mmCIF file of C-alpha atoms in Angstrom:
data_model
loop_
_atom_site.group_PDB
_atom_site.id
_atom_site.type_symbol
_atom_site.label_atom_id
_atom_site.label_comp_id
_atom_site.label_asym_id
_atom_site.label_seq_id
_atom_site.Cartn_x
_atom_site.Cartn_y
_atom_site.Cartn_z
ATOM 1 C CA UNK A 12 -0.158 -10.327 -10.887
ATOM 2 C CA UNK A 13 -2.497 -12.046 -8.457
ATOM 3 C CA UNK A 14 -6.069 -10.895 -8.986
ATOM 4 C CA UNK A 15 -7.833 -9.587 -5.905
ATOM 5 C CA UNK A 16 -11.558 -8.974 -5.793
ATOM 6 C CA UNK A 17 -12.605 -6.713 -2.961
ATOM 7 C CA UNK A 18 -16.229 -6.045 -2.050
ATOM 8 C CA UNK A 19 -17.980 -3.726 -1.581
ATOM 9 C CA UNK A 20 -16.128 -1.084 -3.563
ATOM 10 C CA UNK A 21 -17.814 1.638 -1.557
ATOM 11 C CA UNK A 22 -20.487 2.073 1.086
ATOM 12 C CA UNK A 23 -22.135 4.747 3.161
ATOM 13 C CA UNK A 24 -22.986 3.531 6.641
ATOM 14 C CA UNK A 25 -24.714 4.858 9.715
ATOM 15 C CA UNK A 26 -22.648 5.381 12.829
ATOM 16 C CA UNK A 27 -22.902 2.545 15.310
ATOM 17 C CA UNK A 28 -23.312 -0.101 12.627
ATOM 18 C CA UNK A 29 -20.747 -2.576 11.288
ATOM 19 C CA UNK A 30 -19.508 -3.317 7.782
ATOM 20 C CA UNK A 31 -17.794 -6.480 6.597
ATOM 21 C CA UNK A 32 -15.383 -6.182 3.695
ATOM 22 C CA UNK A 33 -14.537 -9.240 1.638
ATOM 23 C CA UNK A 34 -11.298 -10.012 -0.132
ATOM 24 C CA UNK A 35 -11.065 -12.888 -2.616
ATOM 25 C CA UNK A 36 -7.808 -13.897 -4.293
ATOM 26 C CA UNK A 37 -7.474 -16.006 -7.422
ATOM 27 C CA UNK A 38 -4.655 -18.078 -5.954
ATOM 28 C CA UNK A 39 -3.767 -19.581 -2.616
ATOM 29 C CA UNK A 40 -1.746 -17.276 -0.405
ATOM 30 C CA UNK A 41 -0.366 -17.750 3.056
ATOM 31 C CA UNK A 42 -0.583 -14.184 4.296
ATOM 32 C CA UNK A 43 -3.161 -11.525 3.637
ATOM 33 C CA UNK A 44 -2.741 -7.968 4.836
ATOM 34 C CA UNK A 45 -5.343 -5.332 5.649
ATOM 35 C CA UNK A 46 -4.588 -1.626 5.387
ATOM 36 C CA UNK A 47 -6.442 1.572 6.130
ATOM 37 C CA UNK A 48 -5.958 4.711 4.087
ATOM 38 C CA UNK A 49 -7.489 7.775 5.694
ATOM 39 C CA UNK A 50 -8.410 10.693 3.424
ATOM 40 C CA UNK A 51 -5.312 12.224 1.868
ATOM 41 C CA UNK A 52 -3.028 9.917 3.802
ATOM 42 C CA UNK A 53 -0.813 6.944 3.211
ATOM 43 C CA UNK A 54 -1.590 3.315 3.874
ATOM 44 C CA UNK A 55 -1.405 2.090 7.460
ATOM 45 C CA UNK A 56 -1.213 -1.605 8.223
ATOM 46 C CA UNK A 57 -4.110 -2.822 10.349
ATOM 47 C CA UNK A 58 -3.297 -6.498 10.651
ATOM 48 C CA UNK A 59 -1.758 -9.558 9.061
ATOM 49 C CA UNK A 60 -4.030 -12.558 8.564
ATOM 50 C CA UNK A 61 -2.628 -16.049 8.353
ATOM 51 C CA UNK A 62 -4.950 -18.885 7.471
ATOM 52 C CA UNK A 63 -5.814 -21.021 10.476
ATOM 53 C CA UNK A 64 -4.676 -18.629 13.153
ATOM 54 C CA UNK A 65 -5.740 -15.360 14.683
ATOM 55 C CA UNK A 66 -4.741 -12.200 12.909
ATOM 56 C CA UNK A 67 -1.826 -10.177 14.210
ATOM 57 C CA UNK A 68 -2.782 -6.551 14.825
ATOM 58 C CA UNK A 69 -0.595 -3.482 14.631
ATOM 59 C CA UNK A 70 -0.340 -0.947 17.403
ATOM 60 C CA UNK A 71 -3.502 1.128 17.560
ATOM 61 C CA UNK A 72 -5.765 -1.537 16.081
ATOM 62 C CA UNK A 73 -7.685 -4.085 18.128
ATOM 63 C CA UNK A 74 -9.608 -7.217 17.321
ATOM 64 C CA UNK A 75 -12.853 -5.985 18.877
ATOM 65 C CA UNK A 76 -12.934 -3.033 16.484
ATOM 66 C CA UNK A 77 -11.539 -4.785 13.407
ATOM 67 C CA UNK A 78 -12.294 -8.510 13.604
ATOM 68 C CA UNK A 79 -10.740 -10.476 10.767
ATOM 69 C CA UNK A 80 -11.610 -13.887 9.425
ATOM 70 C CA UNK A 81 -9.366 -16.056 7.298
ATOM 71 C CA UNK A 82 -11.280 -19.282 6.639
ATOM 72 C CA UNK A 83 -9.125 -20.519 3.742
ATOM 73 C CA UNK A 84 -6.128 -19.657 1.603
ATOM 74 C CA UNK A 85 -8.038 -17.505 -0.896
ATOM 75 C CA UNK A 86 -10.429 -15.461 1.233
ATOM 76 C CA UNK A 87 -10.508 -13.030 4.133
ATOM 77 C CA UNK A 88 -12.909 -10.555 5.657
ATOM 78 C CA UNK A 89 -12.360 -7.415 7.696
ATOM 79 C CA UNK A 90 -15.212 -6.038 9.778
ATOM 80 C CA UNK A 91 -15.282 -2.427 10.888
ATOM 81 C CA UNK A 92 -17.377 -2.518 14.038
ATOM 82 C CA UNK A 93 -19.438 0.123 15.811
ATOM 83 C CA UNK A 94 -18.469 2.673 13.219
ATOM 84 C CA UNK A 95 -17.945 6.358 13.789
ATOM 85 C CA UNK A 96 -17.182 9.111 11.253
ATOM 86 C CA UNK A 97 -13.488 8.720 12.131
ATOM 87 C CA UNK A 98 -13.609 5.298 10.495
ATOM 88 C CA UNK A 99 -14.299 6.882 7.107
ATOM 89 C CA UNK A 100 -11.380 5.647 5.034
ATOM 90 C CA UNK A 101 -10.383 3.401 2.211
ATOM 91 C CA UNK A 102 -9.733 -0.154 3.382
ATOM 92 C CA UNK A 103 -7.457 -2.305 1.236
ATOM 93 C CA UNK A 104 -6.420 -5.904 1.294
ATOM 94 C CA UNK A 105 -3.099 -7.080 -0.032
ATOM 95 C CA UNK A 106 -1.381 -10.372 -0.655
ATOM 96 C CA UNK A 107 2.145 -11.471 -1.283
ATOM 97 C CA UNK A 108 2.853 -14.159 -3.829
ATOM 98 C CA UNK A 109 6.152 -15.681 -4.814
ATOM 99 C CA UNK A 110 5.540 -14.943 -8.459
ATOM 100 C CA UNK A 111 4.093 -11.442 -8.316
ATOM 101 C CA UNK A 112 5.233 -9.924 -5.047
ATOM 102 C CA UNK A 113 2.739 -7.680 -3.300
ATOM 103 C CA UNK A 114 -0.613 -6.997 -4.934
ATOM 104 C CA UNK A 115 -3.440 -4.798 -3.702
ATOM 105 C CA UNK A 116 -7.162 -4.845 -4.123
ATOM 106 C CA UNK A 117 -8.898 -1.767 -5.451
ATOM 107 C CA UNK A 118 -10.128 -0.873 -1.988
ATOM 108 C CA UNK A 119 -13.393 -0.254 -0.171
ATOM 109 C CA UNK A 120 -14.268 3.401 0.243
ATOM 110 C CA UNK A 121 -16.215 3.713 3.481
ATOM 111 C CA UNK A 122 -18.104 6.810 4.534
ATOM 112 C CA UNK A 123 -19.692 6.858 7.977
ATOM 113 C CA UNK A 124 -22.458 9.375 8.552
ATOM 114 C CA UNK B 3 5.983 2.015 13.287
ATOM 115 C CA UNK B 4 5.727 4.763 10.757
ATOM 116 C CA UNK B 5 8.678 5.173 8.487
ATOM 117 C CA UNK B 6 9.669 7.665 5.868
ATOM 118 C CA UNK B 7 9.633 11.345 6.502
ATOM 119 C CA UNK B 8 11.396 13.713 4.152
ATOM 120 C CA UNK B 9 9.364 14.251 1.040
ATOM 121 C CA UNK B 10 7.518 16.899 -0.882
ATOM 122 C CA UNK B 11 3.800 16.312 -0.566
ATOM 123 C CA UNK B 12 3.159 17.669 -4.066
ATOM 124 C CA UNK B 13 5.236 17.916 -7.200
ATOM 125 C CA UNK B 14 4.113 19.776 -10.320
ATOM 126 C CA UNK B 15 5.919 19.286 -13.609
ATOM 127 C CA UNK B 16 5.397 19.994 -17.275
ATOM 128 C CA UNK B 17 4.805 17.197 -19.736
ATOM 129 C CA UNK B 18 8.111 15.940 -21.049
ATOM 130 C CA UNK B 19 10.101 16.966 -17.975
ATOM 131 C CA UNK B 20 11.859 14.465 -15.773
ATOM 132 C CA UNK B 21 10.353 13.984 -12.311
ATOM 133 C CA UNK B 22 12.174 13.024 -9.145
ATOM 134 C CA UNK B 23 10.232 11.851 -6.119
ATOM 135 C CA UNK B 24 12.106 11.327 -2.877
ATOM 136 C CA UNK B 25 11.568 9.180 0.155
ATOM 137 C CA UNK B 26 13.505 8.644 3.366
ATOM 138 C CA UNK B 27 13.172 5.499 5.413
ATOM 139 C CA UNK B 28 13.927 5.026 9.064
ATOM 140 C CA UNK B 29 14.377 1.292 9.534
ATOM 141 C CA UNK B 30 17.981 0.418 8.811
ATOM 142 C CA UNK B 31 16.989 -3.254 8.814
ATOM 143 C CA UNK B 32 14.762 -2.774 5.762
ATOM 144 C CA UNK B 33 16.213 -4.444 2.728
ATOM 145 C CA UNK B 34 13.433 -4.396 0.178
ATOM 146 C CA UNK B 35 11.847 -1.279 -1.245
ATOM 147 C CA UNK B 36 9.003 -0.712 -3.670
ATOM 148 C CA UNK B 37 7.521 2.294 -5.404
ATOM 149 C CA UNK B 38 3.767 2.314 -5.961
ATOM 150 C CA UNK B 39 1.509 4.531 -8.020
ATOM 151 C CA UNK B 40 -2.027 5.147 -6.839
ATOM 152 C CA UNK B 41 -4.633 6.734 -9.050
ATOM 153 C CA UNK B 42 -7.877 8.040 -7.697
ATOM 154 C CA UNK B 43 -10.273 5.251 -6.771
ATOM 155 C CA UNK B 44 -7.719 2.504 -7.266
ATOM 156 C CA UNK B 45 -5.389 0.454 -5.159
ATOM 157 C CA UNK B 46 -1.630 0.936 -5.323
ATOM 158 C CA UNK B 47 0.015 -0.353 -8.482
ATOM 159 C CA UNK B 48 3.560 -1.677 -8.513
ATOM 160 C CA UNK B 49 6.071 0.444 -10.406
ATOM 161 C CA UNK B 50 9.525 -0.813 -9.530
ATOM 162 C CA UNK B 51 11.378 -2.418 -6.667
ATOM 163 C CA UNK B 52 14.935 -2.646 -5.429
ATOM 164 C CA UNK B 53 16.760 -4.755 -2.916
ATOM 165 C CA UNK B 54 19.423 -3.464 -0.607
ATOM 166 C CA UNK B 55 22.246 -5.199 -2.476
ATOM 167 C CA UNK B 56 21.683 -2.747 -5.321
ATOM 168 C CA UNK B 57 21.864 1.026 -5.518
ATOM 169 C CA UNK B 58 20.127 1.543 -8.832
ATOM 170 C CA UNK B 59 17.527 -0.224 -10.875
ATOM 171 C CA UNK B 60 15.939 0.825 -14.144
ATOM 172 C CA UNK B 61 12.608 0.049 -15.677
ATOM 173 C CA UNK B 62 10.699 1.503 -18.545
ATOM 174 C CA UNK B 63 11.007 5.298 -18.087
ATOM 175 C CA UNK B 64 11.565 4.818 -14.357
ATOM 176 C CA UNK B 65 14.703 4.514 -12.259
ATOM 177 C CA UNK B 66 14.941 3.846 -8.564
ATOM 178 C CA UNK B 67 18.016 4.917 -6.618
ATOM 179 C CA UNK B 68 18.830 3.627 -3.169
ATOM 180 C CA UNK B 69 21.301 5.297 -0.829
ATOM 181 C CA UNK B 70 21.631 3.098 2.232
ATOM 182 C CA UNK B 71 24.126 5.402 3.890
ATOM 183 C CA UNK B 72 21.549 8.131 4.356
ATOM 184 C CA UNK B 73 18.513 5.836 4.098
ATOM 185 C CA UNK B 74 17.136 7.578 1.054
ATOM 186 C CA UNK B 75 15.176 6.308 -1.901
ATOM 187 C CA UNK B 76 14.208 8.159 -5.047
ATOM 188 C CA UNK B 77 12.046 7.507 -8.073
ATOM 189 C CA UNK B 78 12.941 9.167 -11.329
ATOM 190 C CA UNK B 79 10.395 9.307 -14.109
ATOM 191 C CA UNK B 80 11.717 10.258 -17.516
ATOM 192 C CA UNK B 81 9.663 12.265 -20.005
ATOM 193 C CA UNK B 82 6.746 12.602 -17.614
ATOM 194 C CA UNK B 83 3.327 12.254 -19.196
ATOM 195 C CA UNK B 84 -0.122 13.403 -18.050
ATOM 196 C CA UNK B 85 -0.952 9.764 -17.365
ATOM 197 C CA UNK B 86 1.761 9.758 -14.719
ATOM 198 C CA UNK B 87 -0.329 12.100 -12.567
ATOM 199 C CA UNK B 88 -1.069 10.183 -9.371
ATOM 200 C CA UNK B 89 0.073 9.744 -5.800
ATOM 201 C CA UNK B 90 3.367 7.906 -5.428
ATOM 202 C CA UNK B 91 4.301 5.930 -2.342
ATOM 203 C CA UNK B 92 7.478 4.244 -1.327
ATOM 204 C CA UNK B 93 7.171 1.127 0.779
ATOM 205 C CA UNK B 94 9.713 -0.928 2.662
ATOM 206 C CA UNK B 95 10.055 -4.155 4.505
ATOM 207 C CA UNK B 96 12.459 -6.783 5.648
ATOM 208 C CA UNK B 97 12.688 -9.176 2.745
ATOM 209 C CA UNK B 98 11.182 -12.200 4.399
ATOM 210 C CA UNK B 99 8.121 -14.065 3.236
ATOM 211 C CA UNK B 100 5.014 -13.059 5.121
ATOM 212 C CA UNK B 101 6.103 -9.621 6.252
ATOM 213 C CA UNK B 102 3.934 -6.650 5.449
ATOM 214 C CA UNK B 103 4.981 -3.516 3.637
ATOM 215 C CA UNK B 104 5.280 -0.260 5.544
ATOM 216 C CA UNK B 105 4.338 2.768 3.502
ATOM 217 C CA UNK B 106 5.712 6.291 3.388
ATOM 218 C CA UNK B 107 3.538 9.383 3.313
ATOM 219 C CA UNK B 108 3.247 9.789 -0.438
ATOM 220 C CA UNK B 109 3.830 12.483 -3.033
ATOM 221 C CA UNK B 110 1.183 13.797 -5.382
ATOM 222 C CA UNK B 111 2.561 14.260 -8.879
ATOM 223 C CA UNK B 112 0.694 16.642 -11.172
ATOM 224 C CA UNK B 113 1.681 16.759 -14.818
ATOM 225 C CA UNK B 114 0.436 19.615 -16.957
ATOM 226 C CA UNK B 115 0.381 19.622 -20.736
#
């Protein structure tokens, strides 16, 4: 499958600060997807990131809170801005490739204190 | 929107038993379905997929059944092993390149020796 490197794997952050999560893929992909997984819950799609255009956000998620960059076909970042304890979750990136279908990174476990 | 409702949040089985995990989906336009396994601290791992032109697909020790009439999906695991203990999610989408997966709520499978 496509290999996804996601960093950091975990972090503990102070409320009011921001964290940028990086997602690096070992092959060029058109679309990258960002998900949030709250404790004990399923994955919820935050946004879809297409290289060269603004990300498309799902209902309940806004660009000011979760800005996304997609500078090239192998890399994306998700920033969680002005964090509160409610933002404590696992954040995952995912890609779709023709050969391997959908692949997920191992996630970033964020705790906001 | 959120799909998939009817499921058991936890399933406990004995080693060697067969396990059946169920999932209902709400979008009748969905035509591609995937089962994922998620172990603690890891991202979802692909188990098996099925397209809507099929009603059954078998892998190694796993079988997925699709009933489009009642919008129901199931995952059968034969001879369940302790290593199968994890959270299982079904996911769906419209089988077009660049569309994100929508995840169901998940079932925690516990296998005791």
